[in-house]
CSV table of C-alpha atoms and ligand atoms in Angstrom, one decimal:
chain,number,residue,atom,x,y,z
F,1,MET,CA,-22.0,-43.9,-85.5
F,2,ALA,CA,-22.3,-45.9,-82.3
F,3,ALA,CA,-23.0,-49.1,-84.3
F,4,SER,CA,-20.1,-48.7,-86.6
F,5,LEU,CA,-17.7,-47.9,-83.7
F,6,SER,CA,-19.1,-50.9,-82.0
F,7,ARG,CA,-18.4,-53.1,-85.0
F,8,ARG,CA,-14.9,-51.7,-85.4
F,9,PHE,CA,-14.0,-52.3,-81.8
F,10,ALA,CA,-15.6,-55.7,-81.9
F,11,VAL,CA,-13.3,-56.6,-84.8
F,12,ALA,CA,-10.3,-55.1,-83.0
F,13,ALA,CA,-11.2,-56.9,-79.8
F,14,CYS,CA,-11.6,-60.2,-81.6
F,15,VAL,CA,-8.1,-59.9,-83.2
F,16,ALA,CA,-6.7,-58.9,-79.9
F,17,ALA,CA,-8.4,-61.7,-78.1
F,18,MET,CA,-7.0,-64.3,-80.6
F,19,ALA,CA,-3.5,-62.9,-80.1
F,20,LEU,CA,-4.0,-62.9,-76.3
F,21,ALA,CA,-5.4,-66.4,-76.2
F,22,LEU,CA,-2.0,-67.6,-77.6
F,23,LEU,CA,0.0,-65.4,-75.1
F,24,ALA,CA,-2.1,-66.2,-72.1
F,25,THR,CA,-2.0,-70.0,-72.5
F,26,PRO,CA,0.1,-71.5,-69.8
F,27,SER,CA,3.2,-73.0,-71.4
F,28,ARG,CA,3.4,-76.0,-69.1
F,29,GLY,CA,1.0,-78.0,-67.0
F,30,GLN,CA,-2.7,-78.1,-67.2
F,31,LEU,CA,-5.0,-75.4,-68.4
F,32,LEU,CA,-7.2,-73.6,-66.0
F,33,ASP,CA,-10.8,-74.9,-66.0
F,34,THR,CA,-14.0,-73.2,-64.8
F,35,HIS,CA,-15.2,-76.6,-63.5
F,36,PHE,CA,-12.0,-77.5,-61.6
F,37,TYR,CA,-13.7,-77.8,-58.2
F,38,ASP,CA,-17.0,-79.3,-59.4
F,39,LYS,CA,-16.1,-82.8,-58.2
F,40,ALA,CA,-13.6,-82.1,-55.5
F,41,CYS,CA,-15.6,-79.5,-53.7
F,42,PRO,CA,-18.9,-78.3,-55.2
F,43,ALA,CA,-19.4,-76.1,-52.1
F,44,ALA,CA,-16.3,-74.0,-52.8
F,45,LEU,CA,-17.7,-71.3,-55.0
F,46,PRO,CA,-20.9,-70.7,-53.1
F,47,THR,CA,-18.9,-70.5,-49.9
F,48,ILE,CA,-16.5,-67.8,-51.4
F,49,LYS,CA,-19.5,-65.9,-52.7
F,50,ARG,CA,-21.2,-65.9,-49.3
F,51,VAL,CA,-18.2,-64.6,-47.4
F,52,VAL,CA,-17.6,-61.9,-50.0
F,53,GLU,CA,-21.2,-60.8,-49.9
F,54,GLU,CA,-21.0,-60.5,-46.1
F,55,ALA,CA,-17.8,-58.5,-46.2
F,56,VAL,CA,-19.1,-56.1,-48.9
F,57,ALA,CA,-22.4,-55.6,-47.1
F,58,ALA,CA,-20.4,-54.7,-44.0
F,59,GLU,CA,-18.1,-52.4,-45.9
F,60,PRO,CA,-18.7,-51.7,-49.6
F,61,ARG,CA,-15.1,-50.6,-50.2
F,62,MET,CA,-14.0,-54.1,-49.4
F,63,GLY,CA,-15.3,-55.1,-52.9
F,64,ALA,CA,-12.9,-52.6,-54.5
F,65,SER,CA,-10.0,-53.7,-52.3
F,66,LEU,CA,-10.5,-57.4,-53.2
F,67,LEU,CA,-10.6,-56.5,-56.9
F,68,ARG,CA,-7.4,-54.6,-56.6
F,69,LEU,CA,-5.8,-57.4,-54.6
F,70,HIS,CA,-6.3,-59.8,-57.6
F,71,PHE,CA,-4.8,-57.2,-60.0
F,72,HIS,CA,-1.7,-56.8,-57.8
F,73,ASP,CA,-1.4,-60.6,-57.4
F,74,CYS,CA,-1.6,-61.3,-61.1
F,75,PHE,CA,0.8,-58.6,-62.3
F,76,VAL,CA,3.7,-59.9,-60.2
F,77,ASN,CA,4.8,-63.3,-61.6
F,78,GLY,CA,1.3,-64.3,-62.3
F,79,CYS,CA,-1.9,-65.1,-60.3
F,80,ASP,CA,-0.2,-67.3,-57.7
F,81,GLY,CA,-1.2,-65.9,-54.4
F,82,SER,CA,2.3,-64.5,-53.8
F,83,ILE,CA,0.9,-61.2,-52.6
F,84,LEU,CA,-0.7,-63.0,-49.6
F,85,LEU,CA,2.6,-64.1,-48.0
F,86,ASP,CA,3.5,-62.3,-44.8
F,87,ASP,CA,7.0,-61.0,-44.3
F,88,THR,CA,9.0,-62.9,-41.7
F,89,PRO,CA,12.5,-62.2,-40.3
F,90,PHE,CA,13.8,-64.5,-42.9
F,91,PHE,CA,11.6,-63.7,-45.8
F,92,THR,CA,10.5,-60.5,-47.6
F,93,GLY,CA,7.3,-60.7,-49.5
F,94,GLU,CA,5.3,-58.3,-51.5
F,95,LYS,CA,3.2,-56.6,-48.9
F,96,ARG,CA,5.7,-53.8,-48.2
F,97,ALA,CA,6.5,-53.2,-51.9
F,98,SER,CA,5.9,-49.6,-52.9
F,99,PRO,CA,2.6,-50.2,-54.7
F,100,ASN,CA,1.2,-52.3,-51.9
F,101,VAL,CA,2.4,-50.9,-48.6
F,102,ASN,CA,-0.2,-49.1,-46.6
F,103,SER,CA,-2.5,-49.5,-49.5
F,104,VAL,CA,-3.5,-53.1,-50.5
F,105,ARG,CA,-6.3,-54.4,-48.3
F,106,GLY,CA,-8.5,-57.5,-47.9
F,107,PHE,CA,-6.1,-60.0,-46.3
F,108,ASP,CA,-8.4,-60.7,-43.4
F,109,VAL,CA,-11.3,-61.4,-45.7
F,110,ILE,CA,-9.1,-63.8,-47.7
F,111,ASP,CA,-8.3,-65.6,-44.4
F,112,ARG,CA,-12.0,-65.8,-43.5
F,113,ILE,CA,-12.8,-67.2,-46.9
F,114,LYS,CA,-10.0,-69.8,-46.7
F,115,ALA,CA,-11.2,-71.0,-43.3
F,116,ALA,CA,-14.8,-71.2,-44.5
F,117,VAL,CA,-13.9,-73.0,-47.7
F,118,ASN,CA,-11.7,-75.6,-45.9
F,119,ALA,CA,-14.6,-76.3,-43.6
F,120,ALA,CA,-17.1,-76.6,-46.4
F,121,CYS,CA,-14.7,-78.8,-48.4
F,122,ARG,CA,-13.7,-80.9,-45.4
F,123,GLY,CA,-10.1,-80.4,-46.4
F,124,ASN,CA,-7.5,-78.2,-48.0
F,125,VAL,CA,-8.4,-78.4,-51.7
F,126,VAL,CA,-8.9,-74.8,-52.9
F,127,SER,CA,-5.8,-72.7,-53.5
F,128,CYS,CA,-5.4,-69.2,-52.1
F,129,ALA,CA,-4.7,-67.9,-55.7
F,130,ASP,CA,-8.1,-69.3,-56.8
F,131,ILE,CA,-9.8,-67.7,-53.8
F,132,VAL,CA,-8.4,-64.3,-54.7
F,133,ALA,CA,-9.6,-64.7,-58.3
F,134,VAL,CA,-13.1,-65.7,-57.4
F,135,ALA,CA,-13.4,-63.1,-54.6
F,136,ALA,CA,-12.5,-60.4,-57.1
F,137,ARG,CA,-15.3,-61.6,-59.5
F,138,ASP,CA,-17.8,-61.9,-56.6
F,139,SER,CA,-16.9,-58.4,-55.4
F,140,VAL,CA,-17.5,-56.9,-58.9
F,141,VAL,CA,-20.9,-58.7,-58.9
F,142,ALA,CA,-21.8,-57.6,-55.4
F,143,LEU,CA,-21.3,-54.0,-56.4
F,144,GLY,CA,-23.4,-54.3,-59.5
F,145,GLY,CA,-20.8,-55.3,-62.1
F,146,PRO,CA,-20.9,-58.1,-64.7
F,147,SER,CA,-20.5,-61.8,-63.8
F,148,TYR,CA,-18.1,-64.2,-65.6
F,149,ASP,CA,-16.9,-67.7,-65.2
F,150,VAL,CA,-13.5,-67.8,-63.5
F,151,PRO,CA,-11.1,-70.3,-64.9
F,152,LEU,CA,-9.7,-72.3,-61.9
F,153,GLY,CA,-6.9,-74.7,-60.9
F,154,ARG,CA,-4.2,-72.1,-60.0
F,155,ARG,CA,-1.8,-73.3,-57.3
F,156,ASP,CA,0.0,-71.2,-54.7
F,157,ALA,CA,3.5,-69.9,-55.1
F,158,ARG,CA,6.2,-70.9,-52.5
F,159,THR,CA,8.0,-67.6,-53.2
F,160,ALA,CA,7.3,-63.9,-53.6
F,161,SER,CA,9.3,-61.0,-54.9
F,162,GLN,CA,9.3,-57.5,-53.5
F,163,ALA,CA,11.5,-56.4,-56.3
F,164,ALA,CA,9.1,-57.7,-58.9
F,165,ALA,CA,6.2,-56.1,-57.1
F,166,ASN,CA,8.0,-52.8,-57.1
F,167,ASN,CA,8.7,-53.1,-60.8
F,168,SER,CA,5.7,-54.9,-62.3
F,169,ILE,CA,2.8,-52.9,-61.1
F,170,PRO,CA,2.2,-49.7,-63.0
F,171,ALA,CA,2.4,-46.5,-61.1
F,172,PRO,CA,-0.2,-43.6,-61.0
F,173,THR,CA,2.5,-41.3,-62.3
F,174,PHE,CA,2.9,-43.2,-65.5
F,175,ASN,CA,2.0,-41.6,-68.9
F,176,LEU,CA,0.0,-43.5,-71.5
F,177,ASP,CA,3.1,-45.1,-73.2
F,178,ARG,CA,4.4,-46.5,-69.9
F,179,LEU,CA,0.9,-47.8,-68.9
F,180,ALA,CA,0.5,-49.4,-72.3
F,181,SER,CA,3.9,-51.1,-72.2
F,182,SER,CA,3.3,-52.3,-68.7
F,183,PHE,CA,0.1,-54.0,-69.9
F,184,ALA,CA,1.9,-55.3,-73.1
F,185,SER,CA,4.6,-56.9,-70.9
F,186,HIS,CA,1.8,-59.0,-69.4
F,187,GLY,CA,0.3,-59.8,-72.8
F,188,LEU,CA,-2.5,-57.3,-72.4
F,189,SER,CA,-3.6,-54.9,-75.1
F,190,LEU,CA,-4.3,-51.2,-75.1
F,191,GLN,CA,-8.0,-52.0,-75.0
F,192,ASP,CA,-7.4,-54.2,-72.0
F,193,LEU,CA,-5.6,-51.2,-70.3
F,194,VAL,CA,-8.6,-48.9,-71.0
F,195,VAL,CA,-11.3,-51.4,-70.0
F,196,LEU,CA,-9.5,-52.8,-66.9
F,197,SER,CA,-8.7,-49.3,-65.7
F,198,GLY,CA,-12.5,-49.1,-65.5
F,199,GLY,CA,-12.0,-51.0,-62.3
F,200,HIS,CA,-11.6,-47.5,-60.9
F,201,THR,CA,-15.3,-47.2,-61.1
F,202,LEU,CA,-14.9,-48.7,-57.6
F,203,GLY,CA,-13.0,-47.6,-54.6
F,204,PHE,CA,-10.7,-44.9,-53.3
F,205,SER,CA,-7.3,-43.4,-53.6
F,206,ARG,CA,-5.1,-41.9,-50.9
F,207,CYS,CA,-4.1,-38.3,-51.1
F,208,THR,CA,-0.5,-39.1,-51.6
F,209,ASN,CA,-1.3,-40.6,-55.0
F,210,PHE,CA,-3.0,-37.5,-56.4
F,211,ARG,CA,-1.6,-34.5,-54.4
F,212,ASP,CA,0.8,-33.4,-57.2
F,213,ARG,CA,-2.1,-32.7,-59.5
F,214,LEU,CA,-3.9,-30.4,-57.1
F,215,TYR,CA,-1.3,-27.7,-56.6
F,216,ASN,CA,-0.1,-27.5,-60.2
F,217,GLU,CA,-1.5,-24.8,-62.5
F,218,THR,CA,-0.5,-26.7,-65.6
F,219,ASP,CA,-2.1,-30.0,-64.7
F,220,THR,CA,-5.2,-31.0,-66.7
F,221,LEU,CA,-7.3,-31.8,-63.7
F,222,ASP,CA,-10.7,-30.1,-63.8
F,223,GLY,CA,-10.6,-27.0,-61.6
F,224,ALA,CA,-13.7,-27.7,-59.6
F,225,LEU,CA,-12.6,-31.2,-58.8
F,226,ALA,CA,-9.1,-29.9,-57.9
F,227,ALA,CA,-10.6,-27.4,-55.5
F,228,SER,CA,-12.8,-30.0,-53.8
F,229,LEU,CA,-9.9,-32.5,-53.5
F,230,GLN,CA,-7.7,-29.8,-52.0
F,231,ALA,CA,-10.0,-29.9,-49.0
F,232,VAL,CA,-9.1,-33.6,-48.3
F,233,CYS,CA,-5.5,-33.4,-49.5
F,234,PRO,CA,-3.3,-30.6,-48.1
F,235,ARG,CA,-0.4,-29.3,-50.0
F,236,ALA,CA,2.4,-30.3,-47.6
F,237,THR,CA,3.8,-33.8,-48.1
F,238,GLY,CA,3.2,-35.8,-44.9
F,239,SER,CA,-0.1,-34.0,-44.0
F,240,GLY,CA,-3.2,-36.1,-44.7
F,241,ASP,CA,-1.3,-38.5,-47.0
F,242,ASP,CA,-3.8,-41.3,-46.2
F,243,ASN,CA,-6.9,-39.2,-46.6
F,244,LEU,CA,-9.2,-40.8,-49.2
F,245,ALA,CA,-11.0,-39.6,-52.2
F,246,PRO,CA,-13.3,-41.7,-54.4
F,247,LEU,CA,-11.9,-42.7,-57.8
F,248,ASP,CA,-15.2,-41.9,-59.5
F,249,PRO,CA,-18.4,-40.2,-58.2
F,250,THR,CA,-20.0,-43.6,-57.2
F,251,PRO,CA,-17.2,-45.7,-55.6
F,252,ALA,CA,-19.6,-48.4,-54.4
F,253,ARG,CA,-21.4,-48.9,-57.8
F,254,PHE,CA,-19.9,-50.6,-60.8
F,255,ASP,CA,-21.1,-48.1,-63.5
F,256,GLY,CA,-19.9,-45.9,-66.3
F,257,GLY,CA,-19.1,-43.0,-64.0
F,258,TYR,CA,-15.3,-43.5,-64.4
F,259,TYR,CA,-15.3,-42.9,-68.2
F,260,ALA,CA,-17.8,-40.1,-67.9
F,261,SER,CA,-15.4,-38.4,-65.5
F,262,LEU,CA,-12.4,-38.9,-67.8
F,263,LEU,CA,-14.4,-37.1,-70.6
F,264,ARG,CA,-14.7,-34.1,-68.2
F,265,GLY,CA,-11.1,-34.0,-67.1
F,266,ARG,CA,-12.1,-35.5,-63.8
F,267,GLY,CA,-9.9,-38.6,-63.6
F,268,VAL,CA,-8.4,-38.6,-60.1
F,269,LEU,CA,-5.1,-40.2,-60.9
F,270,HIS,CA,-2.7,-38.9,-63.5
F,271,SER,CA,-2.7,-42.4,-65.0
F,272,ASP,CA,-6.5,-42.3,-65.3
F,273,GLN,CA,-6.6,-39.0,-67.2
F,274,GLN,CA,-3.8,-40.2,-69.4
F,275,LEU,CA,-6.3,-42.6,-71.0
F,276,PHE,CA,-8.2,-39.5,-72.3
F,277,ALA,CA,-5.6,-36.9,-73.1
F,278,ALA,CA,-3.7,-37.6,-76.3
F,279,GLY,CA,-6.5,-37.9,-78.9
F,280,GLY,CA,-5.6,-41.4,-80.1
F,281,VAL,CA,-7.0,-44.8,-79.8
F,282,ALA,CA,-7.2,-44.7,-76.0
F,283,ASP,CA,-9.3,-41.6,-76.3
F,284,ALA,CA,-11.6,-43.3,-78.7
F,285,LEU,CA,-12.0,-46.3,-76.4
F,286,VAL,CA,-12.8,-44.0,-73.5
F,287,ARG,CA,-15.5,-42.3,-75.5
F,288,PHE,CA,-16.8,-45.7,-76.6
F,289,TYR,CA,-17.1,-47.1,-73.1
F,290,ALA,CA,-18.6,-43.9,-71.8
F,291,ALA,CA,-21.3,-44.2,-74.4
F,292,ASN,CA,-21.8,-48.0,-74.2
F,293,GLY,CA,-22.2,-49.3,-70.7
F,294,ASP,CA,-23.1,-52.8,-72.0
F,295,ALA,CA,-19.9,-53.0,-74.0
F,296,PHE,CA,-17.9,-51.9,-70.9
F,297,ARG,CA,-19.5,-54.6,-68.8
F,298,ARG,CA,-18.9,-57.3,-71.5
F,299,ASP,CA,-15.4,-56.3,-72.3
F,300,PHE,CA,-14.4,-55.8,-68.7
F,301,ALA,CA,-15.6,-59.4,-67.9
F,302,ASP,CA,-13.6,-60.7,-70.9
F,303,ALA,CA,-10.5,-58.8,-69.9
F,304,MET,CA,-10.7,-59.9,-66.3
F,305,VAL,CA,-10.6,-63.5,-67.5
F,306,ARG,CA,-7.4,-62.7,-69.5
F,307,MET,CA,-5.8,-61.0,-66.4
F,308,ALA,CA,-6.9,-63.8,-64.2
F,309,SER,CA,-5.1,-66.3,-66.5
F,310,LEU,CA,-1.6,-64.7,-66.3
F,311,SER,CA,1.1,-67.3,-65.7
F,312,PRO,CA,-0.7,-69.6,-63.3
F,313,LEU,CA,1.0,-72.4,-61.5
F,314,THR,CA,-0.8,-75.6,-62.4
F,315,GLY,CA,-0.4,-79.4,-62.2
F,316,THR,CA,2.2,-80.3,-59.7
F,317,ARG,CA,3.9,-76.9,-59.6
F,318,GLY,CA,3.4,-74.8,-56.4
F,319,GLU,CA,1.2,-76.0,-53.6
F,320,ILE,CA,-2.2,-75.6,-52.0
F,321,ARG,CA,-1.4,-73.5,-49.0
F,322,TYR,CA,-3.0,-74.4,-45.6
F,323,ASN,CA,-2.6,-70.8,-44.5
F,324,CYS,CA,-2.7,-68.1,-47.2
F,325,ARG,CA,-0.1,-66.1,-45.3
F,326,LYS,CA,2.7,-68.6,-45.3
F,327,VAL,CA,4.1,-71.4,-47.4
F,328,ASN,CA,3.5,-75.0,-46.2
F,329,TYR,CA,6.1,-76.8,-44.1
F,330,SER,CA,8.2,-73.7,-43.4
B,401,HEM,C1,-3.6,-49.0,-65.3
B,401,HEM,C2,-2.8,-48.9,-64.2
B,401,HEM,C3,-3.3,-48.7,-62.8
B,401,HEM,C4,-2.8,-47.8,-62.0
B,401,HEM,C5,-1.6,-46.9,-62.2
B,401,HEM,C6,-3.5,-47.9,-60.7
B,401,HEM,C7,-3.3,-47.2,-59.6
B,401,HEM,C8,-4.1,-47.2,-58.5
B,401,HEM,C9,-3.8,-46.4,-57.3
B,401,HEM,C10,-2.6,-45.4,-57.1
B,401,HEM,C11,-4.8,-46.6,-56.4
B,401,HEM,C12,-5.0,-45.9,-55.1
B,401,HEM,C13,-4.3,-46.7,-54.0
B,401,HEM,C14,-4.1,-46.0,-52.7
B,401,HEM,O1,-4.1,-44.8,-52.7
B,401,HEM,O2,-3.9,-46.7,-51.7
B,401,HEM,C15,-5.7,-47.6,-57.1
B,401,HEM,C16,-6.9,-48.0,-56.5
B,401,HEM,C17,-7.7,-49.0,-57.0
B,401,HEM,N1,-7.4,-49.7,-58.2
B,401,HEM,FE1,-6.0,-49.3,-59.6
B,401,HEM,N2,-4.5,-48.9,-60.9
B,401,HEM,C18,-4.4,-49.4,-62.2
B,401,HEM,C19,-5.1,-50.4,-62.7
B,401,HEM,C20,-6.1,-51.1,-62.0
B,401,HEM,C21,-6.8,-52.3,-62.5
B,401,HEM,C22,-6.4,-53.0,-63.7
B,401,HEM,C23,-7.7,-52.6,-61.5
B,401,HEM,C24,-8.7,-53.8,-61.5
B,401,HEM,C25,-9.2,-54.3,-62.6
B,401,HEM,C26,-7.7,-51.6,-60.5
B,401,HEM,C27,-8.5,-51.6,-59.4
B,401,HEM,C28,-8.4,-50.6,-58.4
B,401,HEM,C29,-9.4,-50.5,-57.4
B,401,HEM,C30,-10.7,-51.3,-57.3
B,401,HEM,C31,-8.9,-49.5,-56.5
B,401,HEM,C32,-9.6,-49.0,-55.2
B,401,HEM,C33,-9.1,-49.9,-54.0
B,401,HEM,C34,-9.6,-49.6,-52.7
B,401,HEM,O3,-10.5,-48.7,-52.5
B,401,HEM,O4,-9.2,-50.3,-51.7
B,401,HEM,N3,-6.7,-50.7,-60.8
B,401,HEM,N4,-5.2,-47.9,-58.3
B,402,NAG,C1,10.7,-51.9,-53.0
B,402,NAG,O1,10.2,-50.6,-52.7
B,402,NAG,C2,10.3,-50.3,-51.3
B,402,NAG,C3,9.5,-49.0,-51.1
B,402,NAG,O2,10.0,-48.0,-52.0
B,402,NAG,C4,11.7,-50.2,-50.8
B,402,NAG,O3,11.8,-49.9,-49.4
B,402,NAG,C5,12.4,-51.6,-51.1
B,402,NAG,O4,13.7,-51.6,-50.8
B,402,NAG,C6,12.2,-52.0,-52.6
B,402,NAG,N1,12.6,-53.4,-52.7
B,402,NAG,C7,13.4,-53.9,-53.6
B,402,NAG,C8,13.8,-55.3,-53.5
B,402,NAG,O5,13.8,-53.2,-54.5
B,403,NAG,C1,2.8,-30.0,-63.3
B,403,NAG,O1,2.0,-30.7,-64.3
B,403,NAG,C2,2.7,-30.7,-65.5
B,403,NAG,C3,1.8,-31.3,-66.6
B,403,NAG,O2,1.2,-32.5,-66.1
B,403,NAG,C4,4.0,-31.5,-65.4
B,403,NAG,O3,4.7,-31.6,-66.6
B,403,NAG,C5,4.9,-30.9,-64.3
B,403,NAG,O4,6.0,-31.7,-64.0
B,403,NAG,C6,4.1,-30.7,-63.0
B,403,NAG,N1,4.9,-30.0,-62.0
B,403,NAG,C7,5.0,-30.4,-60.8
B,403,NAG,C8,5.8,-29.5,-59.9
B,403,NAG,O5,4.5,-31.4,-60.3
């Protein structure tokens, strides 16, 4: 049974991968290349890894936050470092967009990495967008997840869009159809949706994102979990909005706990439980990944490479920012 499911999904994954390879290929400029910095700065990747490991050792949640930072960068006009730009009196970036405000973290760590990389490279050769992509991979590895080679050579945007950030990042209130169409609009499949949502094996959510599920008799959330979450998330809007609950039972370990939770109705976000609710293909994928930890790790790594390759700026487009928080010469 497991073997035949595995074969079926391997075929489906293969067809999806072929379609996605076409979609994800940048239409202009150079392709991303895992060896992009081999000559220009062989110290770049080890330096990023060292700073990420220090940050995650000091605070395990930082690994989750850096993974999410990469997702929120890539889903808004591609993986171009646009999320890192600070607002100014003359410029509105993505940091105060609704999915990001008071929520996305890790900017200080990115600054530390940038400084360390520029010192190690004796110059400004590594883009902020590449730093975010590599830091996400190194975070996953630091918390016990799979490794993969990150295609490199992204350049940094000179613009950002709060409107696009509001509109392009899926919300935790979305049902399965909206989640799937959000991913499809980025060239990502239903399987990518299910496996990348496995990122919620790490990290935390604020009360404001799951409160509605706790005080609603008709919600599908497991009763015991609802009762324990009520203790950290009071009913009244505005009280305890930023209180945290782990997205799975082991928020600092990359494991199969997320999918096991979904099987028991213990997905924390409405969007999580939507992946195991309707009895269709998504349900079958959740069962598959709950039962096959190795397949989850392998497919997560493959899907991360696809997400990391969304619409990069390459060649002479964009720039290599000196300071990840602002565009050059501004
Ligand atoms: C499928 C649609 C998704 C939705 C609706 C969603 C939504 C959310 C929400 C609401 C939070 C809590 C934020 C807060 O309360 O401040 C969160 C946290 C997180 N998300 Fe997602 N997410 C999705 C997909 C992903 C993907 C694709 C990844 C990475 C591969 C990811 C990685 C994370 C991580 C690691 C955290 C914890 C961050 C931390 O503790 O700082 N999410 N997500
Ligand atoms: C994005 O959402 C935020 C928070 O809801 C809102 O204040 C802002 O006006 C929105 N920005 C745009 C450009 O739509
Ligand atoms: C309660 O949950 C049901 C099912 O998810 C949903 O249709 C309904 O809108 C929710 N009600 C409130 C008040 O949030």
